[in-house]
Coordinates of C-alpha atoms in Angstrom, one line a residue:
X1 CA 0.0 0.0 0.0
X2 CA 0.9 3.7 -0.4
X3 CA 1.7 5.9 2.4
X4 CA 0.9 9.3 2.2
X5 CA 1.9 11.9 4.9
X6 CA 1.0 15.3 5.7
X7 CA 3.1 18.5 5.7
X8 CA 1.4 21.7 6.2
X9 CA 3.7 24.3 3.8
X10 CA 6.0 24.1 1.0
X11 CA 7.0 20.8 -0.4
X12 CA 9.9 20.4 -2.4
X13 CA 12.0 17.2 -3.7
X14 CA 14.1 15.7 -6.8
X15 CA 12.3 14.4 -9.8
X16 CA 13.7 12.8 -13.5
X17 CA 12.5 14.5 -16.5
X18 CA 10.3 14.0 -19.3
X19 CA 10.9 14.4 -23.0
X20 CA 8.5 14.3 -25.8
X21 CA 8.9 13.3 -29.4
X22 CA 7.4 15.1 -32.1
X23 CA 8.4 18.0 -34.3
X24 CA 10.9 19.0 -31.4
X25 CA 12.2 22.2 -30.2
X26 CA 15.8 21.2 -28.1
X27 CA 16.4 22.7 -24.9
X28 CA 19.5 21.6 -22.9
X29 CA 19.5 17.7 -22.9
X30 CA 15.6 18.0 -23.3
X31 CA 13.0 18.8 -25.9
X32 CA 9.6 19.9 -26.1
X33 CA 7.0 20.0 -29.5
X34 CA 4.5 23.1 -30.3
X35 CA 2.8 21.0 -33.0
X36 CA 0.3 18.2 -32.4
X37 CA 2.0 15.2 -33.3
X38 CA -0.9 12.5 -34.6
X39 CA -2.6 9.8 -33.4
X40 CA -0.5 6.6 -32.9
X41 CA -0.6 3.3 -35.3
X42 CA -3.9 2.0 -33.5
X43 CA -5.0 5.5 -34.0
X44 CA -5.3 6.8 -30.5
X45 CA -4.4 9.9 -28.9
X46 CA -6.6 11.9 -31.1
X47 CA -8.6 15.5 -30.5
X48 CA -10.9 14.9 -27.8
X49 CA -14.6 14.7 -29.7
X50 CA -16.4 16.1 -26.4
X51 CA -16.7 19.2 -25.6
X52 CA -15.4 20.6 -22.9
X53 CA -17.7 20.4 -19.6
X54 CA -16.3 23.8 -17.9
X55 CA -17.8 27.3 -16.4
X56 CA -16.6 30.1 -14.5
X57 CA -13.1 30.5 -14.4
X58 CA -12.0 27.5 -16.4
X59 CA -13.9 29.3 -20.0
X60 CA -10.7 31.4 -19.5
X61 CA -8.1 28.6 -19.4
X62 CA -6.5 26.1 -21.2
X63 CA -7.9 22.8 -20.7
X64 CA -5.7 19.5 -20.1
X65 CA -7.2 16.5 -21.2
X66 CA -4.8 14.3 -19.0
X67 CA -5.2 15.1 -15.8
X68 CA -6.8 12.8 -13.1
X69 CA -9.7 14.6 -13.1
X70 CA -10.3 14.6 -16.9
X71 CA -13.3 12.6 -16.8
X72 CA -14.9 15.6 -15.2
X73 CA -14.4 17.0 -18.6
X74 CA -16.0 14.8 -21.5
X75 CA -19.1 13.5 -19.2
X76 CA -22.0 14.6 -17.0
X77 CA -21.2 13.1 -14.5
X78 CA -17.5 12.2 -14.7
X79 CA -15.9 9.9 -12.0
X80 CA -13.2 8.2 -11.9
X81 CA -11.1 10.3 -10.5
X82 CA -8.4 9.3 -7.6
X83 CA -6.6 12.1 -5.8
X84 CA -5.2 9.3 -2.8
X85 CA -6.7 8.5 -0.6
X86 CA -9.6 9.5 -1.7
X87 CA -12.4 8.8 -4.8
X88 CA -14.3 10.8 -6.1
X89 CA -17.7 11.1 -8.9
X90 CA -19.6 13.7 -9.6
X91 CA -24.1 12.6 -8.9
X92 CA -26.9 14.6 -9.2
X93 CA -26.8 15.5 -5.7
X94 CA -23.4 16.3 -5.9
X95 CA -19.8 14.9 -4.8
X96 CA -19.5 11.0 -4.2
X97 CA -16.9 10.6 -2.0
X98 CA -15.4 6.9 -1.3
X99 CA -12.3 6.0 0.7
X100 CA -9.8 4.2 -2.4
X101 CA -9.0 0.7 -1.1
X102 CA -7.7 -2.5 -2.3
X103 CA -10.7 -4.6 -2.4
X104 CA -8.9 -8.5 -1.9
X105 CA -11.0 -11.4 -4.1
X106 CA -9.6 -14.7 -3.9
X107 CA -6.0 -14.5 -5.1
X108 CA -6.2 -11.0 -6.5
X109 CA -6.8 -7.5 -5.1
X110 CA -8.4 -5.2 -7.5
X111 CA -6.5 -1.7 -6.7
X112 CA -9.4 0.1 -8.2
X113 CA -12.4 0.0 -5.5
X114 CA -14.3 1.6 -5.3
X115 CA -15.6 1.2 -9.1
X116 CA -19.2 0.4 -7.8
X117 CA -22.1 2.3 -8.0
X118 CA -21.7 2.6 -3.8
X119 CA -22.3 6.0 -2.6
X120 CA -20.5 6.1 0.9
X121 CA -20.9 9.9 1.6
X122 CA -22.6 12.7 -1.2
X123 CA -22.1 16.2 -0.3
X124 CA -24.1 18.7 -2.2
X125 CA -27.4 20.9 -1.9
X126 CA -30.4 20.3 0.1
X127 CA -32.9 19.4 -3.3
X128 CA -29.9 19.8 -5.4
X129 CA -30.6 17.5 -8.6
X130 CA -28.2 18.7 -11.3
X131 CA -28.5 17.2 -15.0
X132 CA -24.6 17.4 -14.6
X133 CA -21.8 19.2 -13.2
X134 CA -18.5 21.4 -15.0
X135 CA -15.3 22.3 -14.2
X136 CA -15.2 25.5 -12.6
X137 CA -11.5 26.4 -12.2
X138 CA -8.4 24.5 -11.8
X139 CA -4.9 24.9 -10.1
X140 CA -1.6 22.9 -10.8
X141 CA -3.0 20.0 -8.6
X142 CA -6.6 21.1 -7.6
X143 CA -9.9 21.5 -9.1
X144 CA -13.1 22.6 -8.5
X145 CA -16.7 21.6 -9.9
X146 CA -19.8 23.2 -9.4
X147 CA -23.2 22.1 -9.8
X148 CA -26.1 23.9 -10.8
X149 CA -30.2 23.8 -10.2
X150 CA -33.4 25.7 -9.9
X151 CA -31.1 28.0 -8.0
X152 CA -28.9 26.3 -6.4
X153 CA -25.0 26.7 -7.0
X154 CA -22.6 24.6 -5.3
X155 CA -18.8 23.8 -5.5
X156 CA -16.7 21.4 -4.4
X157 CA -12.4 21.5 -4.5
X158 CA -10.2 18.4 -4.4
X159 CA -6.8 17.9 -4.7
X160 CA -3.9 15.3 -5.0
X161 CA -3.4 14.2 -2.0
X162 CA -5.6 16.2 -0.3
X163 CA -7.3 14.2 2.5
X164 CA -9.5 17.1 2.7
X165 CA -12.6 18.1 0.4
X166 CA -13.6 21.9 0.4
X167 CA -17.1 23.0 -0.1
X168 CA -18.9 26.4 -1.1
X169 CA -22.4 27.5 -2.1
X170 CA -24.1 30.7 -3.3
X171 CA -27.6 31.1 -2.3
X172 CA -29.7 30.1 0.6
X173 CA -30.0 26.6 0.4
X174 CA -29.2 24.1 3.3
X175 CA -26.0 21.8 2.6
X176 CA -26.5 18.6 2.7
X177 CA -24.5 15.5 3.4
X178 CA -26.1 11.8 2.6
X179 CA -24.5 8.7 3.9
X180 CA -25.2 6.1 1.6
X181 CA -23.4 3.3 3.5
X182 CA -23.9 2.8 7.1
X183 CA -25.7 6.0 8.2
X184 CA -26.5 4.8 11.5
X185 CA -22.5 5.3 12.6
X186 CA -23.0 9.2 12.6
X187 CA -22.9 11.1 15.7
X188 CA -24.1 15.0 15.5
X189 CA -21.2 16.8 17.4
X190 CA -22.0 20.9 18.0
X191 CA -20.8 22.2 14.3
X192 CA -19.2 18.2 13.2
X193 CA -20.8 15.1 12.0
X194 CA -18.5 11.8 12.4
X195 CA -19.3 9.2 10.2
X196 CA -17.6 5.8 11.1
X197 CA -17.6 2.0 9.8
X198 CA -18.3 3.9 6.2
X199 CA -16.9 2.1 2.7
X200 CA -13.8 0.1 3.0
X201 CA -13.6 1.2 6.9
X202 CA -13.2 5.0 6.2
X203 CA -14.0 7.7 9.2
X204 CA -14.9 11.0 7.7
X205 CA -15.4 14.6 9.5
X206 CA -17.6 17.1 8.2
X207 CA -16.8 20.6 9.7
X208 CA -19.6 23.1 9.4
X209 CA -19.0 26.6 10.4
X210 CA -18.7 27.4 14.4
X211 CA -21.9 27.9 15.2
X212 CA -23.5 25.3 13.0
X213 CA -26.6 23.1 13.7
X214 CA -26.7 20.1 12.0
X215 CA -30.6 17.8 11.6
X216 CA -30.8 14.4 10.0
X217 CA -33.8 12.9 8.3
X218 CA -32.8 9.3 6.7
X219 CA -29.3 9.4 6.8
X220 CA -29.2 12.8 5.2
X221 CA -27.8 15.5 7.4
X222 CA -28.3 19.3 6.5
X223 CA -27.4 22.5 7.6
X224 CA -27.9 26.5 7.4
X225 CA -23.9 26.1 8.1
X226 CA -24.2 28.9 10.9
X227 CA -25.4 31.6 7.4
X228 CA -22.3 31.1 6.0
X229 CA -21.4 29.4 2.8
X230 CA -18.5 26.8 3.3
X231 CA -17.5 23.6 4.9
X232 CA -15.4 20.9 4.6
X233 CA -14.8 17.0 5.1
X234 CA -11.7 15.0 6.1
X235 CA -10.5 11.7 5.7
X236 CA -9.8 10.6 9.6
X237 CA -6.1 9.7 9.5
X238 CA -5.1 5.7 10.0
X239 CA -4.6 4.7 13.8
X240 CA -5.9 8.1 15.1
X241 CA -9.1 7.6 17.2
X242 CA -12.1 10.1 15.9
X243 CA -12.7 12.3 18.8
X244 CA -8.6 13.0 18.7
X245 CA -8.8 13.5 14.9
X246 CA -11.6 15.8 14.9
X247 CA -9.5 18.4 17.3
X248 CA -6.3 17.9 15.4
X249 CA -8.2 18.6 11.9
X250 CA -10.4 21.4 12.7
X251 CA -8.0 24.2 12.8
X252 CA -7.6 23.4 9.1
X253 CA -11.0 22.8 8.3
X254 CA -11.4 26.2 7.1
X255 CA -8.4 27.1 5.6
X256 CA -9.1 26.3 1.3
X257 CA -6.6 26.1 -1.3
X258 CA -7.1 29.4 -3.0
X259 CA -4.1 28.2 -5.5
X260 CA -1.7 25.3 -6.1
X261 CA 1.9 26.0 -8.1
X262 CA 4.3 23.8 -8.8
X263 CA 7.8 25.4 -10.3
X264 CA 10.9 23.3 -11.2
X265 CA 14.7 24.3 -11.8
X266 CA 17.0 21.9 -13.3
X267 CA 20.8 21.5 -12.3
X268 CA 22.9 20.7 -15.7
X269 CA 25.8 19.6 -13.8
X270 CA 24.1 17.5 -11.3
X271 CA 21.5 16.4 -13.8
X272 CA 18.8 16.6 -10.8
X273 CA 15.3 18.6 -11.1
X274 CA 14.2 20.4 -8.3
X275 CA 10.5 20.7 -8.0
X276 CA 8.8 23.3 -5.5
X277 CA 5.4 22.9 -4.4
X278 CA 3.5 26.3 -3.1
X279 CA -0.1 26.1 -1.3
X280 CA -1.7 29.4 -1.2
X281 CA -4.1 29.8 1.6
X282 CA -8.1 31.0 1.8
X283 CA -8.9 31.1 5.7
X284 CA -12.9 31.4 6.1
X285 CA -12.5 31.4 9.6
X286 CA -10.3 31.2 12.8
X287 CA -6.7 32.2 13.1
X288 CA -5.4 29.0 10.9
X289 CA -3.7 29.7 8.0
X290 CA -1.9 26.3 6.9
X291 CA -3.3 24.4 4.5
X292 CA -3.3 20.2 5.1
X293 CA -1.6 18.9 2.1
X294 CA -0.5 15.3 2.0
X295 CA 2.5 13.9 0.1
X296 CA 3.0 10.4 -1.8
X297 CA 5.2 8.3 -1.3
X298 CA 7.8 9.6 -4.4
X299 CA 7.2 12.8 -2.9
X300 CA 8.7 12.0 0.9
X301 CA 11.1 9.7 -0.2
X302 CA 12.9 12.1 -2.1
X303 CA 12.5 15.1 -0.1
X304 CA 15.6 18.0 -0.8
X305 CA 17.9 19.1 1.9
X306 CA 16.3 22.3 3.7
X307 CA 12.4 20.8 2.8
X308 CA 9.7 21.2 5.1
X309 CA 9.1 17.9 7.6
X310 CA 6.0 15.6 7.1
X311 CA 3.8 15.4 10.2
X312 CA 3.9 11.9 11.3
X313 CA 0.0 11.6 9.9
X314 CA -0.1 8.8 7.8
X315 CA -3.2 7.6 5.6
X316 CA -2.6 4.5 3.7
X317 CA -4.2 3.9 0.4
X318 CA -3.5 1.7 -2.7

């Protein structure tokens, strides 16, 4: 299994690099192409033939077509999409989120669970029933969705290894939060739900504003969040009991990635790339300003001298 740790800052380590074949343009030892190079002899790699699912600030951007949230892009509800530890598809009431696991069947474990049509816990909009969602905006390692319906407008930001999910909403509709799989193991705590026993094991946090009231009607909790507009929900970290976890996570509960950048600089002599990692920080509340930003497992093995430290929260994942 992976390992990912946490490290609240700037993350930095060594990484090979990556050339491309094509009409080429040499730089140093590398190369790069400005001209589409053609589909392949079994004729893939081609235009994508969808267009683009995408609103807000994405209509002003470029739009990748490999990223791991891609699928976002080319279907209604796209899915698919694995940031570790976490899974992720997008439902007409909003974000499906699923703990990624190896599910073990006889001899073989399929590293891909969940692929189901299990729902463990959908975060969206009281009523919210969207024909589809879009891509909103993206960052170097984060992106956000939104949902719209019959006046309801509601986002949701993940990120690679981000064991938290970030939500927002415009409007005065309650959020809501369905638990599909187990709802009986959720206790209402002040402004916190904590769901236990969910898919694959998985504890989850969901931190409403201070202040919040949270009501439950069929395993679907909702909330005015306090009048605000944003909340959160977090992965509980491996081996760390709930009621620890949900004082260690809620000072950064509230503090979203406004922006994700990664830069690189390349050392001829050494032949070693450098790769900096920056988290710019949105605090909605508190004094908090860190975001939680995990890191896989080629990312704190190779660590450069003078890097921040990971915490020693681990999550493990496939």
């Amino acid at each position: 299994m992976k390992k990912i740790f946490t490290v609240a800052w700037m993350l930095v380590f060594i990484l090979g690099g990556l050339a491309i074949e094509a009409q080429k343009i040499e730089l140093v030892s590398g190369s790069y192409t400005t001209v589409f190079p053609g589909v392949d002899a079994a004729n893939r790699n081609d235009f994508p033939r969808a267009r683009p699912r995408i609103s807000g600030a994405a209509l002003g951007k470029p739009i990748p077509t490999n990223e791991w949230w891609s699928d976002f892009l080319v279907k209604d509800h796209g899915g698919n999409a694995f940031n570790y530890p976490l899974s992720f598809r997008s439902d007409a009431g909003g974000l499906v989120i699923n703990y990624t696991w190896p599910n073990v069947s006889g001899p073989h474990s399929d590293f891909r669970e969940p692929m189901s049509d299990v729902k463990g816990v959908t975060i969206g909009l009281e009523g919210l029933s969207a024909q589809g969602s879009t891509v909103s905006d993206y960052s170097d390692w984060t992106v956000s969705l939104n949902w719209l319906y019959e006046g309801r407008d509601f986002t949701a930001t993940i990120g690679m290894g981000m064991p938290f999910v970030y939500f927002t909403k415009a409007g005065s509709h309650n959020a809501s939060v369905n638990v599909g799989f187990n709802p009986q193991n959720v206790r209402i705590d002040g402004n916190k739900l904590l769901i236990e026993n969910n898919v694959g094991g998985a504890r989850y946090i969901v931190f409403a504003p201070m202040g919040s009231i949270w009501t439950v009607l069929d395993g679907n909790f909702t909330s005015t969040l306090n009048n605000k507009n944003y909340w959160s929900i977090a992965l509980v970290p491996d081996g760390m009991e709930i009621d620890l976890a949900k004082v260690v996570l809620e000072p950064y509960a509230y503090v979203f990635p406004a922006d994700t950048k990664v830069s690189w600089d390349y050392n001829v002599e050494s032949a070693k790339m450098t790769a900096t990692y920056t988290v710019s920080p949105e605090v909605k509340e508190g004094s908090h300003n860190i975001v939680f930003q995990g890191m896989l497992p080629h990312q704190w093995a190779n660590l450069a001298p003078g890097s921040s430290t990971p915490s020693p929260i681990l999550y493990k994942t496939v």
